[in-house]
Every structure is written in structure tokens, then in C-alpha cells.
Amino acid sequence: MSLTDASAPTTTRRLSTSKAMVEAVAAEMDRDQDVFVMGEDVGAYGGIFSSTTGLLDRFGPQRVVDTPISETAFIGAAIGAAVEGMRPIAELMFADFFGVCMDQIYNHMAKIHYESGGNVRVPMVLTTAVGGGYSDGAQHSQCLWGTFAHLPGMKVVVPSSPADAKGLMTSAIRDDNPVVYMFHKGIMGLPWMAKNPRSVGPVPEEDYEVPIGKAAIARPGTDVTIATLSLSVHHALDVADELADNDIDCEVVDLRSLVPLDTDTILESVGRTGRLLVVDEDYRSFGVSGEIIARVAERDPGMLSAPPMRVAVPDVPIPYARGLEDAVLPTADRIRSAVFGVMGR
Amino acid sequence: MDTATRLDLYRMMVLIRTFEEAILREYHADKKPVFDIGAGAIPGEMHLSAGQEPVAAGVCAHLTSADAVTATHRPHHFAIAHGVDLHRMTAEIFGRVDGLGKGRGGHMHLFDPDVHFSCSGIIAEGYPPALGQAMAFQRRGTDSVAVAVTGEGAANQGAFHESLNLAALWQLPVVFVVEDNEWGISVPRSASTCVTSNADRAAGYGIPGLRVEDNSVEGVHRAAAEAVARARTGEGPSLLEVHTLRLWGHFEGDPQGYRHDLDGVPGRDPLPTYEQELRGDGVLDEATVKSVAAEAADRVEDAIAFARRSPAPDPKAAFDLVFA
């Protein structure tokens, strides 16, 4: 089974994103003995953001492995195990921590297949928590997906809904390439963090894949395309619902994957609406928002009836104090203002 | 040590030296009169391993193609000693379509999955993937081991220490090899390292640390026998440092102006030293020396001819193989 658009789930069972994600990992661990999980606090704790809850009890410490705080060593170990044909899932607790282990990620995990002329595969998943909105400061709140997507050789998936979290995880584990699976803490449905109602949703019970590299139209509309990802999809949908009363019909494109990026779906949407707003919780400069606008401009700037706009984190570190952080994150207020702006109102 | 083993070690050292001398010749042949690192049939950085043959020959004598080796930016000796396909390795160094990486890797990025060989151009970063290979071997119930190689300069990197801790913690079947050639490019060990022997650092991780002081292939062979056996029988990792010799520059084109020890280097060359020893012990005679040299030259020149015959890759192929 394959889910290619957001409306496909017909189930009434509702799960949080974290539970949906864990369900996919557990199903793949049942199906394939080569799948195992390792990372910091993935065992008894169940993942700081509940990405591995219950897996230790079910599969034991041989397959759900707590590691020392040695990201270079254990991410590198995952690479070596993958090279030998296993399918490890390694968790980098926060994407912000990539500084201590990026060499293994971008120089090894991402390059071995290419350097080997395709003779060595690295089928692994690197899961990592991203995002802010809960005053965790400049070193624990970043998204940074643009950095990973910039570097060739790794797929990058960024789910926004429980159903996609499950289907993208299944696809990521089964993929023969390294896949970086970036989950926003704010979409996980954690009981200890403010959450959008969209962090709990219908999730089919059976196994299914959400194809990597296929965006979803999260909400069809005719006036403006909001291309976005992860938690910002929730905010964009909220704003779209609200603006329907103002006779602005927003189409929300949930990118779901950054690598590969589904340029066709973006272009088709912009072709229909003629207006583009990119909402991105990563830094503004040299990142996802600029890339998407560039891809539209490269195809045909004439598609745009108004200059494109973007709502992203201005190029400052994420501040701590609540009011300061809200000022830089892509909040509903900023998205709403930008929609008005791109609509010329 | 039995005669057959001694002869095997000698043959391997000669093969490696013959290969490195041939690459040296080919590398410089079309970079004259002015050295241009990017010019010629073999472009780019070239780190040759002459002088370090005892480490690779002595360690790899204990391995089979089911064991893994992760080598460094200076990988040829370990690649050859571990049985990497010499033709395809040479073609890769020449950047040709029949190379191990179809021209995408180069001499610092040689991958031969048939013998579980890989190398990395980033100092110390070949250690962590070896842990994972060892994990896979262990989980699958095989007695294969992973040998992770690095230089003495790498022993000051975080990856080195993280890897020792993790391997010791999980009792992984790994042999950590440190090639102490005394020089991290131009920085001597005395200016980089707070201990006189990196083998001493093994104690900090509760694993055996061995140091072979004289760059003797038989010394390496004996020490590696112990370390490999420990790994193979589930007794966990060991660290083996060999005080070896970088006979030539860090890379070709290195003027080595910093190298105060150069005058003494020829006398420390392990190959003539070992040859003399074997002659003295009656293991080698003139005829055998000649036949070993001829056999090595044949294999190496055949590999170089294979590489030269292999076509350069179609430039359009640069866009392929990013993903499986």
C-alpha cells in the first residue's frame, strides 16, 4: 500500500505522531531482523521525544541499544553496520548536535555509495528531533534541515502528520539509501509540550509506505500556494482555515521530503494559484525558502502574478525568552501577514 | 616463525613497495617540468605508504576476505595486503571506469566490498564505521573481525577515543591499529602527543595496548596475532601501535623541509633490512629475491596496463550513483 496524498487514510483510529512513528519502527523490526535502533536514551527512556517508546520492552537491549554520548562513534557504527547489510536506525537526539558528528554524516554516510561507484550501499535511517517553540534556546531549537538537504547523498524526510510519520518511517527503513528523518518536537503529540491538534490524527493500522520525494496537497486552494513543511504545515493550515472567512483560498503544500524535493507538485500548485509563500522554520538565508523560490523562477517567473514571499527564521540564533522566540519563529501571525502581503492586501 | 610465513611476509612487502614505486613513477611522469598537482594521468593528492609495509603485511597476514579493514588517506599498503583487487584499485587511482569507484573515489576512497575494505580521507574517522562492521559480524554470529587503521596524529582526535570506549564497552571484535610514522604531515609526534606511546592510552579503556618499536614485520605479525585472536574469540578489542617509517613525503610534492630525520631514513628502510635478515637466515637467496621482484613487477605492471587501457568515465556519469 502506498499513500500518495494526505487524504488517503480512511481509518478512524487516531494516534499521536510519536506513536505512529514507533509503530512503523516496530513493524519493520518484526519484519526484518536486520533492523535495530541505537542512540542516546532510546532504551528505557524511550527517546527524549518519545520516538522509541516501548521498543526496548518489545525487542530487548540487543536491538534497542542505548549508546554513550558518542555521536561520532555510534553514528559511524551505524554506517559500518549498514555497509554490512544491516538496517540500523540511529538517533541524533537533537539536530542541533550535528556539530559533534557531522563528518560521519556528510563525509561517510552520504558519500560512500557514490565514492564506491555504487558498489557499497548504506541503508540506514538517521532520526533526529528538530524545532523550537518551547524556549529551549539557541542550541536545542533549530531545524537545520536545509543544511542536511544541501549536502548530497542523503535523503531528507520531514513528516508533519501522524499518518505520514508512519509511512515515511516505513519507507525510510526500507530504502537502500541513508535517510535523515527529521521530526519536529511540536508535531509529536507529547503530553508535556503545547501541541497543535493536528499532532494526533488517523493512522492506518496496516503497513504502508509514503513515498519519499512526493509532496502532499494538505489543503487545496486557488489563491495562493503556501509551500511548507513539518510543524509549519499545522500553522499554515490553521491560517488557511481562518482566512477562508476573508475570501482567501490558500493551498497548502506539505513538502514531506526535502531530498528529493517534489518540484513538480510545487510548480503545478503555483501554476494554479499564481502566488507563492514559503514558510520554513529553518534560517532564512541560503536555505529551503530560497531554493523553492529559485526552482519556480528557473522554470518560469511568469507563473507568479506577485513577488514570492517567505516566512522563515531571520538570520539570528533562536532566542530563549518566549516573546523573543515568538518573534523569530514562523508563527500563525507572521504567516497570516505574509498571506495578506502576497495577496496585495 | 616458519620459513613459509617469513617468505609470504617478504613477498607482500615487495609487492606493496613495487606498487608504490610504480605509482610514484606514473604520478610524476606527466607532471614535469613544473609540478601541477591536478595534472597528468593520476591527478590529485597522492599519499604513498613506502616504509609502512610491515604494518599492513604483518596485520593482514592474520585476516581473511571475511574480515574488514578500514584504512586511511594512505591506504595502498593495507588495500594490497588485504587482497583488494589490484587491477580495479589501480584503475580507480587512474580515475577510470573500471576502477573500484568507477572514477568517483580516487586513491583516498577505495571500497572493495568483496573483502570488506574501505578507507577514508578524514583523520580518525575510519574508526567508527569499523565498530559497526564488527557489530554486524558479532550479531550474525560469525568470527570475523574488523581492523581499523589510523596514524599517530589521529590518536588525538575525538573519534579515536569515542571508538575505543565504545568498542571496549560492547566488547566488539576490533583491532585498532595505529601507524606511528612520527609525522602528522609536518608536525612531529613530540609536538602533538602527550604520551610517548599511544598503546599506553589503551589502559584508559581497559583494553590491551601493544607497541611494536622497530617496524619489523615479524614483530607486527606476532603482536597482531594476539590482537586478532582476541577479537576472533570474543575477548574484545585491542590497540596495536607500530613505530613505523614514512619513507617519502606526506604527499607527493611535499618538499619535507621540516624533516630533520631524513639523513637517517635510508638506513631505517624496513625492506632491505628484512631482506638482509632473511638472507642471513638462509631463507632467501639471490634467485628467490629476483623471482619475488619479477613476480611483483609483473602483477603491478599488469595492473597499471589494465588501468591505462580502461576508458575515462563519460562526464555525464558524474550525475549518476548519488543514490542507490
XYZ file of C-alpha atoms in Angstrom:
669
model
C 0.000 0.000 0.000
C 1.178 3.459 -0.775
C -0.170 6.761 0.405
C 0.414 9.441 -2.132
C -1.822 12.158 -0.810
C -2.862 13.331 2.590
C -6.470 12.258 2.261
C -5.729 8.584 1.766
C -6.048 7.292 5.329
C -9.571 6.049 5.799
C -9.028 4.709 9.282
C -10.767 6.178 12.278
C -8.034 5.076 14.685
C -6.147 8.120 15.886
C -2.544 8.170 17.054
C -0.050 10.791 18.069
C 2.814 11.315 15.664
C 5.279 9.723 18.078
C 3.144 6.593 18.423
C 2.722 6.381 14.669
C 6.461 6.665 14.209
C 7.176 3.968 16.783
C 4.552 1.724 15.215
C 6.410 1.849 11.910
C 9.754 1.069 13.543
C 8.263 -1.852 15.485
C 6.607 -3.300 12.402
C 9.850 -3.153 10.448
C 11.768 -4.688 13.357
C 9.263 -7.526 13.351
C 9.562 -7.956 9.625
C 13.340 -7.661 9.304
C 15.843 -8.926 11.884
C 18.492 -6.615 10.456
C 16.654 -3.528 11.672
C 17.850 -2.249 15.029
C 17.793 1.039 16.894
C 20.597 2.806 18.667
C 21.108 6.183 20.213
C 21.146 8.114 23.429
C 18.244 7.295 25.748
C 16.393 5.241 23.164
C 16.025 2.321 25.579
C 14.385 2.623 28.986
C 13.589 6.299 28.454
C 12.018 5.591 25.074
C 13.598 8.564 23.368
C 13.612 12.039 24.876
C 10.824 12.938 22.453
C 9.109 9.523 22.561
C 10.479 8.347 19.248
C 11.270 4.843 20.604
C 8.726 4.367 23.403
C 8.116 0.712 24.220
C 10.660 -0.687 21.777
C 13.058 -1.871 24.476
C 10.359 -3.905 26.224
C 9.316 -5.457 22.977
C 12.660 -6.152 21.329
C 15.215 -6.195 24.132
C 18.560 -4.471 24.599
C 20.256 -6.249 21.689
C 18.020 -4.479 19.191
C 17.276 -1.273 21.076
C 20.663 -0.098 22.150
C 21.419 2.795 24.468
C 24.705 4.370 23.496
C 27.224 6.533 25.274
C 27.194 10.224 24.416
C 29.480 9.495 21.481
C 27.619 10.530 18.378
C 30.618 10.151 16.101
C 31.214 6.605 17.315
C 27.659 5.322 17.213
C 26.562 7.059 14.022
C 29.751 5.768 12.444
C 28.933 2.334 13.832
C 25.517 2.529 12.224
C 27.242 3.299 8.929
C 29.530 0.302 9.267
C 26.625 -1.977 10.176
C 24.659 -0.686 7.184
C 27.624 -1.289 4.911
C 27.491 -4.909 6.080
C 23.820 -5.130 5.120
C 22.067 -4.355 8.374
C 19.440 -1.621 8.566
C 20.246 0.461 11.614
C 18.206 3.375 12.849
C 20.494 5.774 14.693
C 19.083 8.669 16.628
C 20.831 12.005 16.931
C 18.938 13.364 19.914
C 18.736 16.935 18.617
C 19.653 18.024 15.091
C 21.457 20.873 16.841
C 24.065 18.334 17.968
C 25.259 17.542 14.473
C 28.366 19.601 15.071
C 29.945 16.789 17.041
C 29.409 14.112 14.403
C 28.808 15.714 11.025
C 31.867 14.133 9.482
C 30.368 10.679 9.789
C 27.088 12.005 8.386
C 28.124 14.029 5.372
C 31.566 12.660 4.549
C 30.805 8.997 5.177
C 27.128 8.096 5.380
C 26.230 10.331 2.454
C 29.229 9.741 0.211
C 30.144 6.065 0.431
C 27.659 4.921 -2.195
C 28.886 7.473 -4.700
C 32.592 7.105 -3.956
C 32.290 3.344 -4.259
C 30.815 3.654 -7.726
C 27.550 2.263 -6.392
C 29.187 -0.889 -5.058
C 28.510 -0.166 -1.389
C 25.103 0.755 -0.032
C 24.375 2.436 3.280
C 20.770 1.555 4.127
C 20.262 3.386 7.390
C 17.962 5.923 8.955
C 19.258 8.829 10.984
C 16.413 10.124 13.096
C 16.696 13.500 14.752
C 14.490 15.913 16.643
C 14.197 19.459 15.366
C 12.467 22.721 16.041
C 11.662 25.257 18.687
C 8.693 26.934 20.278
C 9.232 25.868 23.871
C 12.093 28.134 24.995
C 14.920 25.642 24.679
C 17.403 28.237 23.498
C 19.770 28.573 20.611
C 21.385 25.117 20.792
C 18.236 22.980 21.156
C 15.660 24.647 18.903
C 16.962 24.628 15.379
C 15.551 22.834 12.356
C 18.700 22.815 10.217
C 17.127 20.639 7.530
C 18.427 22.984 4.890
C 21.956 22.111 5.967
C 21.352 18.387 5.581
C 19.447 18.863 2.317
C 22.294 20.987 0.968
C 24.777 18.149 1.235
C 24.412 15.480 -1.445
C 23.920 11.798 -0.822
C 21.315 11.611 1.898
C 17.563 11.691 1.539
C 15.824 14.043 3.935
C 12.238 13.484 5.040
C 10.239 15.793 7.254
C 6.797 14.493 8.205
C 4.057 16.752 9.526
C 1.234 14.326 10.318
C 0.933 11.041 12.215
C -0.008 9.099 9.081
C 2.945 10.481 7.148
C 5.256 9.914 10.103
C 4.431 6.225 9.968
C 4.527 5.858 6.205
C 7.694 7.865 5.762
C 9.418 5.887 8.514
C 8.495 2.628 6.820
C 9.804 3.953 3.518
C 12.963 5.273 5.150
C 13.800 1.937 6.775
C 13.179 0.032 3.548
C 15.156 2.479 1.425
C 18.607 1.336 0.335
C 19.982 4.841 0.903
C 20.740 6.804 4.023
C 17.628 8.716 5.020
C 17.650 11.560 7.521
C 14.282 11.539 9.262
C 13.708 14.893 10.951
C 10.796 15.057 13.357
C 9.661 18.299 14.902
C 9.124 18.036 18.630
C 5.960 20.075 18.220
C 4.284 17.522 15.972
C 4.959 14.512 18.192
C 1.882 14.973 20.381
C 3.916 14.990 23.564
C 1.844 15.437 26.712
C 4.449 17.778 28.178
C 4.578 20.330 25.372
C 1.920 22.581 23.870
C 0.619 20.869 20.802
C -1.412 21.521 17.754
C -4.485 19.251 17.488
C -3.040 18.059 14.190
C -0.322 16.179 16.072
C -2.906 13.475 16.693
C -4.637 12.038 13.666
C -5.904 8.994 11.821
C -3.272 6.351 11.144
C -3.975 3.126 9.240
C -3.147 0.024 11.218
C -1.594 -1.902 8.350
C 1.873 -1.359 6.923
C 2.140 1.237 4.202
C 4.762 3.453 2.624
C 4.558 7.158 1.992
C 6.854 7.593 -0.989
C 9.966 9.639 -0.321
C 10.094 12.585 -2.681
C 6.370 13.149 -3.035
C 4.774 16.257 -1.564
C 1.143 16.343 -0.498
C -1.534 18.941 -1.044
C -2.523 19.265 2.592
C -5.283 21.702 1.661
C -6.361 22.550 -1.861
C -6.902 26.210 -2.666
C -6.950 28.645 -5.564
C -5.446 31.962 -4.461
C -2.004 31.347 -3.004
C 0.332 28.406 -2.583
C 1.847 28.050 0.864
C 4.754 25.651 0.469
C 5.869 24.468 3.851
C 6.893 21.526 5.992
C 6.691 19.954 9.409
C 5.100 21.946 12.224
C 4.662 24.929 9.934
C 2.144 22.853 7.962
C -0.033 22.876 11.075
C 0.253 26.641 11.397
C -0.337 27.164 7.689
C -3.480 25.014 7.785
C -4.751 26.941 10.789
C -4.191 30.227 8.984
C -5.763 28.871 5.807
C -8.900 27.813 7.680
C -9.141 31.227 9.261
C -8.540 33.158 6.041
C -11.238 31.250 4.219
C -13.562 33.637 6.052
C -11.680 36.532 4.424
C -12.240 35.015 0.986
C -8.628 33.973 0.627
C -8.372 30.373 -0.507
C -4.930 29.058 0.441
C -3.439 25.912 -0.983
C -1.039 24.296 1.497
C 1.678 22.111 0.042
C 3.287 19.829 2.615
C 6.724 19.103 1.187
C 7.199 15.913 3.275
C 10.610 15.330 1.647
C 13.359 17.843 1.023
C 15.596 15.333 -0.749
C 14.335 14.532 -3.246
C 12.211 17.672 -3.440
C 8.928 17.298 -5.291
C 9.409 20.298 -7.539
C 6.585 19.226 -9.850
C 3.910 19.457 -7.179
C 5.150 22.904 -6.170
C 5.190 24.111 -9.765
C 1.742 22.694 -10.511
C 0.341 24.390 -7.447
C 1.956 27.729 -8.229
C 0.749 27.301 -11.807
C -2.798 27.188 -10.461
C -2.559 29.935 -7.842
C -0.002 32.315 -9.335
C 1.219 33.251 -5.861
C 3.821 31.675 -3.621
C 4.569 31.930 0.058
C 7.213 29.657 1.549
C 7.048 29.032 5.274
C 10.149 27.481 6.777
C 11.247 27.151 10.405
C 14.884 26.949 9.333
C 17.055 30.015 8.854
C 16.048 32.324 6.049
C 19.262 32.762 4.105
C 20.789 30.104 1.843
C 18.085 27.615 2.686
C 14.839 25.851 1.772
C 12.798 29.004 1.186
C 15.303 30.444 -1.263
C 15.642 27.096 -3.002
C 11.928 26.713 -3.622
C 11.579 30.224 -4.959
C 14.615 29.640 -7.185
C 13.093 26.475 -8.630
C 9.914 28.347 -9.533
C 11.876 31.236 -11.004
C 14.089 28.879 -13.002
C 11.047 27.225 -14.543
C 9.039 30.353 -15.332
C 8.981 33.537 -13.280
C 5.920 34.468 -15.327
C 3.936 31.952 -13.311
C 3.977 34.422 -10.461
C 1.461 37.240 -10.530
C 3.021 38.735 -7.386
C 6.514 38.635 -5.925
C 7.001 35.487 -3.826
C 7.327 35.859 -0.084
C 8.837 33.827 2.668
C 8.393 33.443 6.363
C 11.444 31.901 7.951
C 13.688 32.360 10.938
C 15.548 35.598 10.348
C 19.273 35.072 10.446
C 19.639 35.189 14.203
C 20.165 32.410 16.716
C 16.887 31.187 18.252
C 16.426 33.264 21.396
C 15.307 31.921 24.750
C 12.702 34.318 26.166
C 9.194 33.449 24.983
C 8.469 36.773 23.355
C 11.827 36.860 21.614
C 11.449 33.311 20.309
C 7.930 34.008 19.027
C 9.321 36.971 17.137
C 11.597 34.787 15.038
C 9.570 31.574 14.578
C 7.091 31.269 11.693
C 4.036 31.796 13.860
C 0.457 31.958 12.596
C 0.600 35.737 12.934
C 3.611 36.025 10.659
C 2.117 33.576 8.165
C -1.174 35.464 8.098
C 0.555 38.790 7.488
C 2.588 37.270 4.698
C -0.507 35.813 3.018
C -2.061 39.261 3.060
C 1.171 40.635 1.684
C 1.429 38.219 -1.203
C -2.283 38.807 -1.932
C -1.626 42.550 -2.056
C -3.995 43.326 0.766
C 58.493 -18.201 12.658
C 58.294 -20.732 9.858
C 60.011 -20.137 6.574
C 56.842 -20.085 4.508
C 55.330 -17.314 6.642
C 58.544 -15.291 6.500
C 58.630 -15.597 2.743
C 54.967 -14.616 2.489
C 55.601 -11.504 4.569
C 58.574 -10.617 2.415
C 56.618 -11.170 -0.804
C 53.825 -8.925 0.426
C 56.238 -6.154 1.388
C 57.903 -6.362 -2.000
C 54.559 -6.277 -3.787
C 53.496 -3.186 -1.870
C 56.815 -1.399 -2.447
C 56.763 -2.294 -6.127
C 53.262 -0.918 -6.420
C 54.101 2.321 -4.628
C 57.225 2.814 -6.754
C 55.165 2.289 -9.892
C 52.503 4.761 -8.772
C 55.284 7.206 -7.886
C 56.674 6.851 -11.412
C 53.291 7.147 -13.114
C 52.217 10.023 -10.895
C 55.222 12.170 -11.671
C 55.712 11.107 -15.305
C 53.437 13.803 -16.709
C 53.931 16.456 -14.043
C 57.211 17.719 -15.466
C 58.940 20.126 -15.731
C 56.585 22.024 -13.442
C 54.736 20.093 -10.752
C 50.988 20.648 -11.071
C 49.045 18.545 -8.606
C 45.970 18.416 -10.810
C 47.774 17.422 -13.999
C 48.530 14.075 -15.561
C 47.087 10.590 -15.719
C 46.971 10.402 -11.913
C 45.857 13.785 -10.582
C 45.267 14.933 -7.034
C 46.903 14.270 -3.716
C 48.977 11.113 -3.564
C 49.927 9.625 -0.191
C 52.222 6.675 -0.644
C 52.998 4.110 2.005
C 56.615 3.142 1.308
C 58.245 2.286 4.621
C 54.983 1.284 6.267
C 54.722 -2.108 4.548
C 55.494 -4.087 7.737
C 52.296 -2.834 9.391
C 49.968 -3.932 6.604
C 51.796 -7.155 5.806
C 52.082 -8.171 9.453
C 48.491 -7.408 10.387
C 46.710 -8.627 7.261
C 48.525 -11.962 7.324
C 46.014 -12.897 10.026
C 42.931 -11.844 8.091
C 40.691 -13.429 5.511
C 38.420 -11.788 2.984
C 35.593 -12.161 5.518
C 37.331 -9.674 7.826
C 37.019 -5.924 7.445
C 39.708 -3.285 7.154
C 39.114 0.459 7.323
C 42.216 2.310 6.214
C 43.320 5.908 5.981
C 44.186 8.545 3.405
C 47.370 6.478 2.923
C 45.650 3.206 2.100
C 47.516 1.301 -0.594
C 49.570 -0.996 1.601
C 46.557 -2.157 3.575
C 44.448 -2.494 0.445
C 47.045 -4.704 -1.204
C 47.764 -6.745 1.897
C 44.055 -7.316 2.487
C 43.556 -8.592 -1.027
C 41.750 -5.695 -2.698
C 41.513 -6.318 -6.441
C 44.780 -4.817 -7.676
C 43.523 -4.104 -11.184
C 40.417 -2.264 -10.114
C 42.258 -0.446 -7.353
C 44.845 0.790 -9.829
C 42.147 1.788 -12.307
C 40.496 3.810 -9.546
C 43.755 5.597 -8.818
C 43.843 6.484 -12.513
C 40.189 7.591 -12.325
C 38.934 5.110 -14.900
C 35.596 3.378 -15.451
C 36.922 0.003 -14.352
C 38.066 1.427 -11.050
C 36.572 0.301 -7.757
C 34.541 3.502 -7.682
C 34.232 3.932 -11.436
C 36.388 7.034 -11.101
C 34.289 8.676 -8.398
C 36.516 7.870 -5.427
C 40.202 8.249 -6.107
C 43.124 6.952 -4.141
C 41.808 8.005 -0.717
C 38.384 6.455 -1.341
C 38.843 2.814 -2.245
C 35.942 0.483 -1.490
C 36.072 -3.233 -2.195
C 33.066 -4.905 -0.595
C 34.283 -8.344 -1.691
C 36.938 -8.131 1.018
C 35.151 -5.616 3.280
C 37.768 -2.959 2.599
C 37.247 0.764 2.806
C 39.264 3.844 3.536
C 38.596 7.445 4.419
C 40.452 10.653 3.831
C 39.381 12.091 7.181
C 41.747 11.548 10.059
C 40.473 9.041 12.657
C 37.053 8.829 11.048
C 37.665 5.344 9.703
C 37.463 4.013 13.243
C 33.716 4.418 13.865
C 32.497 2.515 10.785
C 34.757 -0.397 11.762
C 32.786 -0.617 15.002
C 29.609 -1.128 13.041
C 31.145 -3.755 10.818
C 32.273 -5.549 13.955
C 28.765 -5.220 15.384
C 27.314 -6.790 12.261
C 29.811 -9.653 12.410
C 29.051 -10.222 16.077
C 25.280 -10.071 15.625
C 25.420 -12.546 12.806
C 27.431 -14.971 14.878
C 30.493 -15.000 12.636
C 34.052 -14.904 13.927
C 35.054 -12.125 11.558
C 36.939 -9.152 12.911
C 37.290 -5.531 11.886
C 40.688 -3.868 11.709
C 40.612 -0.093 11.986
C 43.775 1.701 10.910
C 44.875 5.213 11.604
C 48.002 7.258 12.116
C 49.531 8.548 15.320
C 48.216 12.025 14.574
C 44.683 10.632 14.653
C 45.083 9.391 18.186
C 44.413 12.958 19.319
C 41.020 13.074 17.599
C 37.738 12.577 19.389
C 36.674 9.834 17.002
C 39.632 7.754 18.131
C 38.718 7.939 21.804
C 34.974 7.568 21.294
C 35.650 4.458 19.261
C 37.968 2.863 21.807
C 35.423 3.424 24.548
C 32.512 2.045 22.554
C 34.411 -0.994 21.305
C 35.613 -1.798 24.809
C 32.169 -1.190 26.291
C 30.484 -3.501 23.818
C 33.415 -5.946 23.562
C 33.447 -5.634 19.800
C 35.785 -7.754 17.666
C 38.002 -4.882 16.583
C 41.734 -4.427 16.287
C 42.718 -0.786 16.388
C 45.977 -0.198 14.550
C 47.969 2.997 14.908
C 50.723 3.600 12.396
C 53.108 5.894 14.193
C 55.243 7.248 11.381
C 56.251 10.122 13.665
C 54.840 12.821 11.419
C 51.392 14.380 11.144
C 52.279 15.981 7.839
C 54.970 18.285 9.262
C 54.228 18.082 12.963
C 56.336 15.586 14.873
C 54.738 13.316 17.404
C 56.643 15.101 20.153
C 54.714 18.273 19.343
C 51.306 16.628 19.101
C 51.026 13.851 21.621
C 51.311 13.913 25.403
C 52.331 10.279 25.777
C 55.320 8.533 24.277
C 53.259 5.537 23.212
C 49.645 5.562 22.098
C 49.497 1.960 23.258
C 49.502 3.393 26.787
C 46.161 5.001 26.011
C 44.570 1.569 25.739
C 44.753 1.272 29.521
C 42.314 4.144 29.783
C 39.752 1.970 28.052
C 40.610 -1.248 29.841
C 41.895 -2.988 26.736
C 45.338 -4.371 25.883
C 47.737 -1.958 24.256
C 50.753 -3.195 22.340
C 53.541 -1.259 20.695
C 55.982 -2.626 18.156
C 59.001 -0.376 18.333
C 61.222 -1.448 15.467
C 58.954 -1.518 12.375
C 59.773 -5.181 11.987
C 57.232 -7.158 10.063
C 57.701 -10.176 12.243
C 57.188 -8.095 15.367
C 53.966 -6.744 13.896
C 52.948 -10.244 12.867
C 53.416 -11.553 16.398
C 51.603 -8.672 18.066
C 48.753 -8.755 15.565
C 48.358 -12.497 16.053
C 47.495 -11.841 19.659
C 45.158 -8.933 18.946
C 43.323 -10.656 16.091
C 42.936 -13.859 18.093
C 41.436 -11.934 20.990
C 38.927 -10.279 18.703
C 38.106 -13.506 16.916
C 37.461 -15.430 20.097
C 35.169 -12.817 21.580
C 37.637 -11.331 24.025
C 37.169 -7.830 22.687
C 39.256 -5.116 21.127
C 42.955 -4.362 21.357
C 45.118 -1.454 20.318
C 48.300 -2.075 18.388
C 50.701 0.753 17.649
C 53.617 0.258 15.312
C 56.507 2.679 15.268
C 56.910 2.747 11.530
C 58.544 4.950 8.924
C 57.226 7.349 6.328
C 59.929 6.851 3.746
C 58.655 9.577 1.403
C 56.716 12.828 1.847
C 53.284 13.240 3.381
C 52.064 13.502 -0.161
C 53.926 13.678 -3.408
C 55.215 17.196 -3.884
C 55.876 17.603 -0.170
C 59.356 19.234 -0.050
C 59.839 17.885 3.503
C 61.850 20.911 4.569
C 60.726 20.199 8.126
C 62.108 16.692 8.073
C 65.231 16.708 10.265
C 65.466 12.932 10.250
C 65.813 12.420 6.500
C 69.542 11.587 6.536
C 68.899 8.582 8.713
C 65.906 7.373 6.787
C 67.516 5.100 4.221
C 69.125 3.018 6.935
C 65.738 2.510 8.525
C 64.047 1.248 5.365
C 62.376 -1.962 6.506
C 62.525 -3.742 3.174
C 66.304 -4.115 2.675
C 66.570 -4.698 6.406
C 64.213 -7.644 6.239
C 65.788 -8.922 3.059
C 69.207 -8.962 4.739
C 67.770 -10.723 7.724
C 66.182 -13.424 5.602
C 69.328 -13.853 3.546
C 71.337 -14.195 6.734
C 68.941 -16.843 7.992
C 69.231 -18.747 4.738
C 65.557 -18.170 3.909
C 66.256 -16.023 0.863
C 68.820 -16.440 -1.866
C 69.606 -14.270 -4.855
C 67.405 -16.306 -7.167
C 64.406 -16.030 -4.862
C 64.926 -12.286 -4.416
C 64.895 -11.909 -8.172
C 61.856 -14.101 -8.707
C 59.883 -12.343 -5.978
C 60.774 -8.981 -7.519
C 59.881 -10.172 -11.006
C 56.581 -11.602 -9.887
C 55.673 -8.369 -8.106
C 56.674 -6.278 -11.098
C 54.565 -8.434 -13.383
C 51.485 -8.071 -11.225
C 51.929 -4.341 -10.765
C 52.714 -3.537 -14.395
C 49.773 -5.672 -15.462
C 47.523 -3.656 -13.152
C 48.902 -0.381 -14.473
C 48.394 -1.508 -18.056
C 44.829 -2.520 -17.153
C 44.222 0.920 -15.659
C 45.671 2.711 -18.675
C 43.513 0.630 -21.050
C 40.369 1.392 -19.116
C 38.421 4.341 -20.530
C 37.954 7.616 -18.712
C 34.404 7.978 -17.447
C 31.803 9.772 -19.542
C 31.475 13.201 -17.868
C 27.723 12.751 -17.810
C 28.214 9.834 -15.429
C 29.103 12.367 -12.717
C 25.374 12.731 -12.090
C 24.761 9.021 -11.514
C 25.046 6.920 -8.386
C 24.394 9.601 -5.791
C 21.609 7.290 -4.652
C 21.107 3.553 -4.920
